[in-house]
Coordinates of C-alpha atoms in Angstrom, one line a residue:
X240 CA 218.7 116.3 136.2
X241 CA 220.5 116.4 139.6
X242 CA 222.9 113.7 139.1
X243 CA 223.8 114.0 134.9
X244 CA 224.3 117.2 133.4
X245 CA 222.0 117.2 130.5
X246 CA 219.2 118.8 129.3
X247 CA 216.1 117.7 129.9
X248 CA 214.7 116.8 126.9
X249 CA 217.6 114.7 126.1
X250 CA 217.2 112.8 129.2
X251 CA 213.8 111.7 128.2
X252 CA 214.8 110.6 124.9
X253 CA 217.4 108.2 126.2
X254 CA 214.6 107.3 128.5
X255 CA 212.1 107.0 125.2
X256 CA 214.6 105.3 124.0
X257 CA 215.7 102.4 126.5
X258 CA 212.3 101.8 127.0
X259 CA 211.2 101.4 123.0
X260 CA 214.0 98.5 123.4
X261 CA 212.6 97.1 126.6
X262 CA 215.3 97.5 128.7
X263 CA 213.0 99.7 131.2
X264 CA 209.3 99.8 131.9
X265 CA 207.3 103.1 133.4
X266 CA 205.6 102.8 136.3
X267 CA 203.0 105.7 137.6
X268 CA 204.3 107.1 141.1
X269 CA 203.7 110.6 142.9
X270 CA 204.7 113.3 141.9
X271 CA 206.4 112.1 138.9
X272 CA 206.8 108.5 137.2
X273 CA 209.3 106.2 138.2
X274 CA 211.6 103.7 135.5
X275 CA 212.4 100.5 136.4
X276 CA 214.6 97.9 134.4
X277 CA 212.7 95.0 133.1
X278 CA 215.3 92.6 134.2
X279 CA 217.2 92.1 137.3
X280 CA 219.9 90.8 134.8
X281 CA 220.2 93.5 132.8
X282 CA 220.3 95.9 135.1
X283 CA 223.1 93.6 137.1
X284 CA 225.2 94.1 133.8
X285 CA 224.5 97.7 132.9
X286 CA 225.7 98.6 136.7
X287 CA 228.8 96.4 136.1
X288 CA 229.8 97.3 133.3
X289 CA 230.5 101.2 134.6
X290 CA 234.3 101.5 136.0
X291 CA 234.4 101.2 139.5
X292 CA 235.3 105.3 140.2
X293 CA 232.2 106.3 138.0
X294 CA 230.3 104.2 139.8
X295 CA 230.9 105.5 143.1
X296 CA 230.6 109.1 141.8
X297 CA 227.5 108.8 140.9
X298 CA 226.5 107.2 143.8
X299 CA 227.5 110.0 145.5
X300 CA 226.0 112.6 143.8
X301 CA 222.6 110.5 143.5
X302 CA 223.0 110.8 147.0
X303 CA 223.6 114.6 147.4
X304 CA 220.8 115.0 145.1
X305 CA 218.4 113.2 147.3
X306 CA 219.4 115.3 150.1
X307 CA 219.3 118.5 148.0
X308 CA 215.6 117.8 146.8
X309 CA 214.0 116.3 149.6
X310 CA 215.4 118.6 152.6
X311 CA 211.8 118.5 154.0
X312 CA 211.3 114.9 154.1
X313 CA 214.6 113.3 154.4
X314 CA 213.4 110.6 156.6
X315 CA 211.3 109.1 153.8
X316 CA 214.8 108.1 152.1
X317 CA 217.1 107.1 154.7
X318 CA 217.0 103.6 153.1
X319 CA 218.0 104.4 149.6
X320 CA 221.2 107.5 151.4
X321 CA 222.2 104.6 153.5
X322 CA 222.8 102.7 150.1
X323 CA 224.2 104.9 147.9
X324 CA 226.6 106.6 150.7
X325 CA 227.5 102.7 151.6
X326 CA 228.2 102.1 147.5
X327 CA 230.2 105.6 146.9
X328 CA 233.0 105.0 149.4
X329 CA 231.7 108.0 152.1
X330 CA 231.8 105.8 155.1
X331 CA 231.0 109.1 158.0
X332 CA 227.7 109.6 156.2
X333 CA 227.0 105.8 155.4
X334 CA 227.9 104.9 159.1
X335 CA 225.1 108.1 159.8
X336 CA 222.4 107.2 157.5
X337 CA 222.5 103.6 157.9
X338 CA 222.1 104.6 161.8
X339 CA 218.8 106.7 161.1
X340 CA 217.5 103.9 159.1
X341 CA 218.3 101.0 161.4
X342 CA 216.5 103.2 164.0
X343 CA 213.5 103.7 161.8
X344 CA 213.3 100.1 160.9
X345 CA 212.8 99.6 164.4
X346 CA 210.2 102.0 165.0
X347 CA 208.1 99.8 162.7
X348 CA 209.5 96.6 164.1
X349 CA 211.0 96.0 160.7
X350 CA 213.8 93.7 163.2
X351 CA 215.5 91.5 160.7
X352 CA 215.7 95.4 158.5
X353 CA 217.4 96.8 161.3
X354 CA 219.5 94.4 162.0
X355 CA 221.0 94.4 158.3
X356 CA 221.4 98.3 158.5
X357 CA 223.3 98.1 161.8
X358 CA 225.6 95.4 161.7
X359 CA 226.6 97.0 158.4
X360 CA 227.2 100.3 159.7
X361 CA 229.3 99.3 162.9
X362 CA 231.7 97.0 160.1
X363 CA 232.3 100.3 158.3
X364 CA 232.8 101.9 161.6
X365 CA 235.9 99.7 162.0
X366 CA 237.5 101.5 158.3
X367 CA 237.5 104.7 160.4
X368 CA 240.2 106.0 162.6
X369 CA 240.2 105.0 166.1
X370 CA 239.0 108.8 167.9
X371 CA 236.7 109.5 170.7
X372 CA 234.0 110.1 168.1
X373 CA 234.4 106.8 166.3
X374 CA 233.5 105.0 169.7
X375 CA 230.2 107.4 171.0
X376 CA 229.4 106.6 167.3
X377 CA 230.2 102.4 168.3
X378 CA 228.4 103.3 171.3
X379 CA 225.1 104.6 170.0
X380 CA 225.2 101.6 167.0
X381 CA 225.4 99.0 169.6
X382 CA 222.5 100.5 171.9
X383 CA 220.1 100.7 169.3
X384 CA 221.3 97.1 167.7
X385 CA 220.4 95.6 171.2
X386 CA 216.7 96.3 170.8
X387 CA 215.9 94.5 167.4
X388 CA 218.6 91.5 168.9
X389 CA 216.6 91.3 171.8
X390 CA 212.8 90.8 170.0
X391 CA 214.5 88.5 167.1
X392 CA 216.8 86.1 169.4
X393 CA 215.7 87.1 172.5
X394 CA 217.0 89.0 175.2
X395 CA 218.7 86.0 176.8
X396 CA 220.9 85.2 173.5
X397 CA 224.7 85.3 173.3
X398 CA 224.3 88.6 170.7
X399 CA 222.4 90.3 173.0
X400 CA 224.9 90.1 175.8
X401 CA 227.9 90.2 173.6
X402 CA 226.3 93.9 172.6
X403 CA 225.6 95.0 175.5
X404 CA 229.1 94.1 177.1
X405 CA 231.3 95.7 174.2
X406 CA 228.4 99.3 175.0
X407 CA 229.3 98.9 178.7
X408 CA 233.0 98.8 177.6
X409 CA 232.6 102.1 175.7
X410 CA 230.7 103.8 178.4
X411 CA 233.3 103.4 180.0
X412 CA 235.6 105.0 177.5
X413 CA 233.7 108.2 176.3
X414 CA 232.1 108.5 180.0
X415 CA 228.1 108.7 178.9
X416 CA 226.0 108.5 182.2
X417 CA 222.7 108.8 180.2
X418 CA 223.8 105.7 178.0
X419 CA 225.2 103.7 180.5
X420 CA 221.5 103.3 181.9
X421 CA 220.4 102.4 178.6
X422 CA 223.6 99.7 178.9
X423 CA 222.9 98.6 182.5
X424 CA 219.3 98.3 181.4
X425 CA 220.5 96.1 178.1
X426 CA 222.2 93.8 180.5
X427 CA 219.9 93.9 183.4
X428 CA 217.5 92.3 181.1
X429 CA 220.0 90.2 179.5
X430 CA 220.1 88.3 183.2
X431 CA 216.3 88.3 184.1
X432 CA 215.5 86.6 181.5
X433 CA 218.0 84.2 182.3
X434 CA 216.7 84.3 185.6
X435 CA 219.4 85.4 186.9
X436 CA 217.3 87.5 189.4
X437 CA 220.2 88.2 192.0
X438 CA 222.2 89.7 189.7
X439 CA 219.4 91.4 187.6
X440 CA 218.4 92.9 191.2
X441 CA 222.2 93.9 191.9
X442 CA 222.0 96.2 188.2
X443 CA 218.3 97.2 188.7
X444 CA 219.8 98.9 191.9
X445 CA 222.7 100.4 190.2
X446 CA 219.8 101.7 187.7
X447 CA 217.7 103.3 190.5
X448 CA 221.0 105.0 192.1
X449 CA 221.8 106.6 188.4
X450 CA 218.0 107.6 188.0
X451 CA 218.0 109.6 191.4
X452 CA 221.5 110.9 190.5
X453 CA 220.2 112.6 187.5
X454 CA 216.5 113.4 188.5
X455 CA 214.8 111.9 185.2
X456 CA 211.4 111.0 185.7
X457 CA 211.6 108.9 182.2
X458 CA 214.8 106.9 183.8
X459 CA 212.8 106.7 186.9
X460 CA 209.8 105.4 185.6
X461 CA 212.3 102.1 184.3
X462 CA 214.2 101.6 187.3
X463 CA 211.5 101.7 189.8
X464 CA 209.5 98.6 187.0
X465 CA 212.5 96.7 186.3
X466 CA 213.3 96.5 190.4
X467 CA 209.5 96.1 190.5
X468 CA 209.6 92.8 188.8
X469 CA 212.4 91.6 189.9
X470 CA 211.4 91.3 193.2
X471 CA 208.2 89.5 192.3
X472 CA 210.0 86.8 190.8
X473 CA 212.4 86.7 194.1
X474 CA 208.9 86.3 195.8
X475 CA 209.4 89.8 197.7
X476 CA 206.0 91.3 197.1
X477 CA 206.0 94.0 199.2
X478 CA 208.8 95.2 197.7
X479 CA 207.7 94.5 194.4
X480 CA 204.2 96.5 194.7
X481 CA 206.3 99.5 196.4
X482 CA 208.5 99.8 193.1
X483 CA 205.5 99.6 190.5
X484 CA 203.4 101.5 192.0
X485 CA 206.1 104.2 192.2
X486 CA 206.9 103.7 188.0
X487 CA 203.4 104.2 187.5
X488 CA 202.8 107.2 189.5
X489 CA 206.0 108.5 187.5
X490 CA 204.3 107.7 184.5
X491 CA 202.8 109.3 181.6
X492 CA 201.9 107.7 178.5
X493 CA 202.4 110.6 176.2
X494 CA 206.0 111.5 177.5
X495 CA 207.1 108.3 178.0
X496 CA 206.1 106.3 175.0
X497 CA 209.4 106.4 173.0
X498 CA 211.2 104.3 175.4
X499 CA 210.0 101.3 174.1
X500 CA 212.5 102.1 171.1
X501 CA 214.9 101.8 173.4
X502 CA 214.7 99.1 175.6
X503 CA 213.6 96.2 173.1
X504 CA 210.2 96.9 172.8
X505 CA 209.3 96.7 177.0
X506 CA 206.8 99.6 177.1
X507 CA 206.8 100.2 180.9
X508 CA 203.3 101.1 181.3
X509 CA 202.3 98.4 179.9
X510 CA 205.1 96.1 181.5
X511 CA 204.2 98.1 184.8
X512 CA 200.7 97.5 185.5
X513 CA 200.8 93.8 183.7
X514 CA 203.2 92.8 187.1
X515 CA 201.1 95.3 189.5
X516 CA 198.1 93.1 188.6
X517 CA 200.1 89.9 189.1
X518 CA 201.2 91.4 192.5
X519 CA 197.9 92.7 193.2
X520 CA 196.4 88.9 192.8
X521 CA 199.3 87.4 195.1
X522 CA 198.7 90.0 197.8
X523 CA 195.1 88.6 197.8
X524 CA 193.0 91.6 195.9
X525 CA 191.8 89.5 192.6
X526 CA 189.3 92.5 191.1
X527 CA 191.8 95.0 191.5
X528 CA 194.1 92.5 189.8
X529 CA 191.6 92.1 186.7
X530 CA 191.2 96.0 186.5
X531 CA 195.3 96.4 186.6
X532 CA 195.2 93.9 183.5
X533 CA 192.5 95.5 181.6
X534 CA 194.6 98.9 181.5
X535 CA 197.6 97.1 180.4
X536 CA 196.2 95.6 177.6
X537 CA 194.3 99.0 176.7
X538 CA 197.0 100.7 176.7
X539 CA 199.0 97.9 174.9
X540 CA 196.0 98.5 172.1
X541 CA 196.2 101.8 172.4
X542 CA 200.1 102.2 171.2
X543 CA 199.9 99.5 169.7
X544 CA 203.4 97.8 169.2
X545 CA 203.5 94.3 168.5
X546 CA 205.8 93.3 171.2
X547 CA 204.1 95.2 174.2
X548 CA 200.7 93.9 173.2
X549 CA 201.9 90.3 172.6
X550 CA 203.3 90.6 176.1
X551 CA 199.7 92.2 177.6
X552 CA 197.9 89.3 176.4
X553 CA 200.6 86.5 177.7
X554 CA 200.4 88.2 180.8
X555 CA 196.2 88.2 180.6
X556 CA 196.2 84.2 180.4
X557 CA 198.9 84.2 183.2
X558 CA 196.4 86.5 185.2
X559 CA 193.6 84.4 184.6
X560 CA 195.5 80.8 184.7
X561 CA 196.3 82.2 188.6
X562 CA 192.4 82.6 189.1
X563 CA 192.1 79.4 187.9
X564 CA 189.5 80.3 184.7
X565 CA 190.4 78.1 181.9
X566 CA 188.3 79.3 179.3
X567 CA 189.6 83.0 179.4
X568 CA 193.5 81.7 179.9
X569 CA 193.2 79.6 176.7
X570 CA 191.6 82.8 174.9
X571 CA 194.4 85.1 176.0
X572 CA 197.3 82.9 175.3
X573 CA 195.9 82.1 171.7
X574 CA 195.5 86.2 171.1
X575 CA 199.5 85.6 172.2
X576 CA 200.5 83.2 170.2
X577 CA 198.9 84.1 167.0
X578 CA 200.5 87.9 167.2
X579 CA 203.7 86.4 168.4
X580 CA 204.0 83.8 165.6
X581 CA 202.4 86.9 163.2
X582 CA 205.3 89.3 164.1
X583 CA 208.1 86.5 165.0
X584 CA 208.4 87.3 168.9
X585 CA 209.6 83.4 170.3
X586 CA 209.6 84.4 173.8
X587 CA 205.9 85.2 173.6
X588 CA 204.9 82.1 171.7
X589 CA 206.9 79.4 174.2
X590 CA 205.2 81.4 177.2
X591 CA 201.6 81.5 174.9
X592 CA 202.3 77.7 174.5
X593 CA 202.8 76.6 178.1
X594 CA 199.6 78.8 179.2
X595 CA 197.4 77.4 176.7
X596 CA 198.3 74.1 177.0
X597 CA 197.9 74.2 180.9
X598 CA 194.3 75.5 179.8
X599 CA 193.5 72.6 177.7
X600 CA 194.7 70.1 180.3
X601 CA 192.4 71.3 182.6
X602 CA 189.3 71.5 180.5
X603 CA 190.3 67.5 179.7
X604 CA 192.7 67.4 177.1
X605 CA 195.6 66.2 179.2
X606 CA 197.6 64.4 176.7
X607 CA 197.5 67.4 173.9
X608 CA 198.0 70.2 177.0
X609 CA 201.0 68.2 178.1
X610 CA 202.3 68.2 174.9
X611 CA 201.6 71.8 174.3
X612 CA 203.2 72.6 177.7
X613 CA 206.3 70.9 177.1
X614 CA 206.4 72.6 173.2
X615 CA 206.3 75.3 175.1
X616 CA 209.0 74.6 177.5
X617 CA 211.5 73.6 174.6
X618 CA 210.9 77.1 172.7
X619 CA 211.6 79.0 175.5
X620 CA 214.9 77.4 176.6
X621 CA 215.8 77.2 173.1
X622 CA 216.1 80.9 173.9
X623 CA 218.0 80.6 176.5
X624 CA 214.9 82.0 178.8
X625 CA 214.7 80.7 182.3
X626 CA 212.3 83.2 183.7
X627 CA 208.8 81.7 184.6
X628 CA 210.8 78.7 183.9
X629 CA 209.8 77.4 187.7
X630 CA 205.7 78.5 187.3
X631 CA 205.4 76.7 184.1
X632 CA 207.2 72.9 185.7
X633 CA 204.3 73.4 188.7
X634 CA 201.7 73.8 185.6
X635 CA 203.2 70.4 184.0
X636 CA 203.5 68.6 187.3
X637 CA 199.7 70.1 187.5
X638 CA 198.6 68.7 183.9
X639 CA 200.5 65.2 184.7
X640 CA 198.1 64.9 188.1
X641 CA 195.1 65.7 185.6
X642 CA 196.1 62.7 183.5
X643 CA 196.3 60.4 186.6
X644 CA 200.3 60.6 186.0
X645 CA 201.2 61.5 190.0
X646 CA 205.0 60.0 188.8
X647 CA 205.7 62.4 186.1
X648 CA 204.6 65.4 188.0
X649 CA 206.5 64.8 191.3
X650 CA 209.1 65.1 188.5
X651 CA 208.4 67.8 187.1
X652 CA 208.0 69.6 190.3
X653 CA 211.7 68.3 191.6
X654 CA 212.9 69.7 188.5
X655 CA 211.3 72.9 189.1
X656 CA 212.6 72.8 192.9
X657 CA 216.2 73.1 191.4
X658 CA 215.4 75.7 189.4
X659 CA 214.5 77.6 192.7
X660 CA 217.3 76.8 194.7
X661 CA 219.8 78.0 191.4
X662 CA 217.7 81.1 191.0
X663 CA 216.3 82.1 193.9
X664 CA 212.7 82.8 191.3
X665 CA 210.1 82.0 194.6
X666 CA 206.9 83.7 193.3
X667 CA 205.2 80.1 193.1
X668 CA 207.2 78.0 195.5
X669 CA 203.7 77.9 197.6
X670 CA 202.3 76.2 195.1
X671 CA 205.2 74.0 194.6
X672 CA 205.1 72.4 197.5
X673 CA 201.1 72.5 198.5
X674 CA 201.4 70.5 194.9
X675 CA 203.2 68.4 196.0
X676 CA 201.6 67.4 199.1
X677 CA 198.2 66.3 196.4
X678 CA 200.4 64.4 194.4
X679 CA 202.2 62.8 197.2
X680 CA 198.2 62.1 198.5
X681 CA 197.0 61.6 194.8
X682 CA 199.8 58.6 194.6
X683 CA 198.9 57.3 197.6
X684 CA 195.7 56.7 196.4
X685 CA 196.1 55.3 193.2
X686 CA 198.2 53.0 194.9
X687 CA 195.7 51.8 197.3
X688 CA 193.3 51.5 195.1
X689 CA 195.0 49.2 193.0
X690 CA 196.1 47.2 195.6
X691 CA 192.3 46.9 196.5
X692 CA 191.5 45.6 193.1
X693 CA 194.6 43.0 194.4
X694 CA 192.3 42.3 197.4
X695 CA 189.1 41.7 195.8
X696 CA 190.2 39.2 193.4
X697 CA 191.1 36.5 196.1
X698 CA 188.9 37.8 198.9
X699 CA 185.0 37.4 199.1
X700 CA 184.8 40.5 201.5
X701 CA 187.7 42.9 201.4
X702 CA 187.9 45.3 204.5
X703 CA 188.2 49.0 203.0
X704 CA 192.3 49.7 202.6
X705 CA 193.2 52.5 205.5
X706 CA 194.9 55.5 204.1
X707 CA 199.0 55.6 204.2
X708 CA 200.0 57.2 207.2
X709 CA 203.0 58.1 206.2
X710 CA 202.1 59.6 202.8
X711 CA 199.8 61.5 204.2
X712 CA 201.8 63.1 207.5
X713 CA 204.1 63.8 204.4
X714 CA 201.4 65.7 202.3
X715 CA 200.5 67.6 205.6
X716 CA 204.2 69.1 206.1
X717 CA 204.6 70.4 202.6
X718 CA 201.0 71.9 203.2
X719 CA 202.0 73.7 206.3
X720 CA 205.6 74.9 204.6
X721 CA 203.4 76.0 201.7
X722 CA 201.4 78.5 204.4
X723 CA 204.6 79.1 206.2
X724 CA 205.9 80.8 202.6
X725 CA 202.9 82.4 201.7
X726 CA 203.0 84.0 205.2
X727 CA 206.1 84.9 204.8
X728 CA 205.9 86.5 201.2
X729 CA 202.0 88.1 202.2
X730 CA 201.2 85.8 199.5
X731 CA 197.3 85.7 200.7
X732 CA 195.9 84.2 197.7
X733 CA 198.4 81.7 197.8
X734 CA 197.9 81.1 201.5
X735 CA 194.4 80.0 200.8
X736 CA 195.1 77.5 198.3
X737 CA 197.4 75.8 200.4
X738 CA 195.4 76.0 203.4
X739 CA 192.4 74.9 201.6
X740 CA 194.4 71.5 201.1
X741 CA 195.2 71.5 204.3
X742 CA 191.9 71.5 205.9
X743 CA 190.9 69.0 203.2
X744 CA 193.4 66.8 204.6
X745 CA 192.4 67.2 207.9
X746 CA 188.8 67.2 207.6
X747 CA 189.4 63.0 205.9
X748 CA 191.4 62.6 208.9
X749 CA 188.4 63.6 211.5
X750 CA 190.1 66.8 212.9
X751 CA 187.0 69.0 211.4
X752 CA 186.9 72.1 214.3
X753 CA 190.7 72.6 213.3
X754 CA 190.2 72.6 210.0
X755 CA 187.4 75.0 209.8
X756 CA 189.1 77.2 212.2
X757 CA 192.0 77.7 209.8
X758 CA 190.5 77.7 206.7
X759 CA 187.8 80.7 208.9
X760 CA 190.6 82.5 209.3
X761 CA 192.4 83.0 206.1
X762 CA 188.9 83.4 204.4
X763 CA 187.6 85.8 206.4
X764 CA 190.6 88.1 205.2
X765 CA 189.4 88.9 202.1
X766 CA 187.1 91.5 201.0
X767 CA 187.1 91.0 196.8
X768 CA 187.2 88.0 194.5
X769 CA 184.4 85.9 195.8
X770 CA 183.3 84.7 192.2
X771 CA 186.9 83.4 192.0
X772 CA 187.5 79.6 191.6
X773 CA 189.4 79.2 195.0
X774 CA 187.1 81.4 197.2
X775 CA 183.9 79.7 196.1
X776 CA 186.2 76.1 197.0
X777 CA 187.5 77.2 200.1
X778 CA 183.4 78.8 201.0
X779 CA 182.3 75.5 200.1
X780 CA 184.7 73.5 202.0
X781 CA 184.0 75.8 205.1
X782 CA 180.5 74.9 204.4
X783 CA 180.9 71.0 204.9
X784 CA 183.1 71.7 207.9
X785 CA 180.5 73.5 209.7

């Protein structure tokens, strides 16, 4: 009635009409039925065949019409005024509605929808004349486009960065100080996940300085996380608590639960107090660790978007792969992996991969977990994802010693080593090297042993083959710089692994009162975690050296 000027009645008789003929079928819909053409084909031709000014016309008015009659709830049919303003030649309100669509498509992390609505609306921006409005517009597309880039192709992929660039550019141009922390954020990202973690702390920086410049608790909230993590993965924990314990005082679920729309889907409570229990374990509290990651992933269940709880989950089984509990790492990364593969989120699969697999290794599966890890490893840097990339080569090297394959994981972990020295990412270069010092010793053994299956074949009474001195004076300096990092990054619970192969080492070599005088020390720190897997070694280790 809106769009063709004719009565009523007449309308429904051509509709009687085309549907007698079965060219159109009536479908029951609320509040009043909707026609649809029986074919795709027919309706293909009946659209062609109207000249190409009608056409737009009435796409036009079938637009004004929409907006005339559903004023109140205009946000139900963005979709369809995106369309018909995009077919009827009004580019300003196609660029506007395709905008308020791609936005809502990411809302619902309809990604590949949003994608489609604003890559189409920034080519029609291109039509329009070249004014300061035209780039805000450019602007505002390309921020919003980053988010739906970043959970599709990740946020280490050439579109991501290529977006974020061309907003920084125009930030410059129209002078937007709100949106350029949205930009620096876009890009900050862009290089952590590269693990590019100097240059992701130099922007994280620039981010806190424009936070405190403008006095935004939301802004602050981000800034003081993204430092946060950063500096874990440079290893510099007491840094790293300071910042996240800052974003979540700052924080408040209610006011601050639409900036996951705008930085890809990284919810920063969530984000927040999954690293503060990570930093929490390192700093040697494991309980408080455990009760950091419960309220991430309740408040991941609580809001509920895919991403965020995909991530609260990867970051549960890399909680509980640090305490060593295989059972609960593999059920974790599985609750990963499924919602990851569920709502296509890669990054979250490769890292669900790589955790689980570790998992199955250690609960004797070492062929299928290497496999798994190494799945893993190939989907991430598919991405382009180097982040973790260091952790998860010490949790190969570790599922190669499970298999008996010393070699391959002294591989592994030299592989990893360069990834340190290019990235500076030293949150597990303890275990790095106090890994290395077992497979160095691990090795060594297998190699004596076989010799001693030499031995016996052409010797009645073999003498017992003396240990490698060499291997094992070796094994002892990466032990010792293994505690000389932890020390130096308050790393406690790290410091007690390695130490705990330290005194192992020393207490085969006969120098028992040294051992237990260490390993005393370090475990008499603690106050919390007892039940976990390396407290209950080193207690029992203490207990043979006494």
């Amino acid at each position: 009635r809106q769009v063709i000027a004719q009565p009523e009645e007449d309308l429904y008789r051509l509709l009687s009409s085309l549907q007698h003929k079965e060219f159109l079928y009536e479908q029951p819909a609320f509040p009043e039925v909707e026609y649809l053409f029986k074919h795709a084909l027919t309706q293909e031709v009946a659209y062609n065949s109207v000249l190409l000014e009608r056409r737009k016309a009435l796409h036009e008015r079938t637009a004004q019409a929409i907006e005339s009659l559903y004023r109140a709830t205009l946000d139900e049919h963005y979709s369809e005024l995106a369309h018909h303003y995009t077919r009827s030649g009004n580019t300003e309100k196609a660029v506007e509605y395709l905008h308020l669509a791609g936005q809502q498509a990411v809302q619902r992390s309809a990604n590949v929808e949003a994608i489609t609505h604003l890559t189409t609306a920034l080519e029609l921006l291109t039509t329009l004349p070249d004014t300061h409005e035209r780039a805000q517009q450019e602007l505002t597309l390309h921020l919003t486009l980053g988010v739906p880039l970043q959970a599709t192709r990740s946020f280490a992929s050439p579109e991501v960065k290529a977006t974020y660039t061309r907003a920084r550019e125009l930030c410059q141009q129209v002078g937007e100080t709100r949106q350029l922390f949205r930009v620096l954020f876009g890009l900050r990202t862009f290089h952590y996940v590269r693990g590019e973690f100097l240059t992701a702390r130099e922007l994280g920086e620039q981010l806190l300085g424009l936070a405190q410049r403008e006095q935004d608790p939301a802004l602050l909230v981000e800034a003081y996380r993204a430092l946060g993590s950063t500096f874990f993965h440079l290893g510099e924990l007491g840094a790293a608590q300071a910042h996240l314990e800052q974003s979540l005082t700052l924080y408040d679920t209610q006011r601050h639960r639409s900036l996951v729309f705008l930085s890809g889907g990284i919810e920063p409570g969530v984000f927040g107090l999954s690293y503060a229990a990570l930093v929490l374990w390192y700093l040697g509290y494991p309980d408080q660790a455990l009760e950091k990651s419960k309220a991430a992933r309740t408040l991941a269940q609580e809001l509920s978007y895919p991403y965020s709880l995909a991530a609260a989950w990867v970051y549960a089984a890399l909680l509980h792969q640090l305490r060593r509990e295989r059972a609960l790492t593999q059920e974790w990364a599985e609750a990963g992996i499924i919602l990851a593969s569920e709502q296509g989120i890669p990054i979250w699969l490769g890292q669900g991969n790589v955790l689980q697999g570790w998992a199955r290794a250690e609960q004797g599966q070492s062929e299928e977990g290497i496999t798994q890890i190494r799945q893993g490893l190939g989907t991430y840097q598919a991405l382009g994802a180097r982040i973790f990339q260091s952790y998860y080569l010490v949790l190969l090297a570790e599922a190669y010693g499970k298999a008996g394959q010393a070699e391959e994981g002294l591989a592994a972990l030299a592989e990893a080593l360069t990834v340190v020295d290019k990235s500076g990412e030293r949150f597990y270069e303890v275990e790095l090297y106090r890994l290395k010092g077992e497979l160095l010793l691990a090795q060594e053994g297998k190699s004596q042993k076989s010799k001693g299956k030499s031995q016996k074949s052409k010797m009645t009474d073999p003498r017992p083959q003396s240990p490698d001195p060499q291997a094992e004076a070796e094994a002892e300096a990466y032990f010792h710089k293994a505690i000389e990092i932890a020390q130096r990054q308050q790393a406690k619970s790290l410091e007690l692994r390695a130490a705990t192969s330290l005194a192992r080492l020393w207490q085969q070599q006969g120098k028992t009162e040294e051992a237990r005088q260490m390993l005393a020390e370090i475990y008499g720190w603690f106050t919390e975690g007892f039940d976990t897997n390396d407290l209950q070694a080193a207690q029992a280790l203490l207990g043979e050296l006494h």
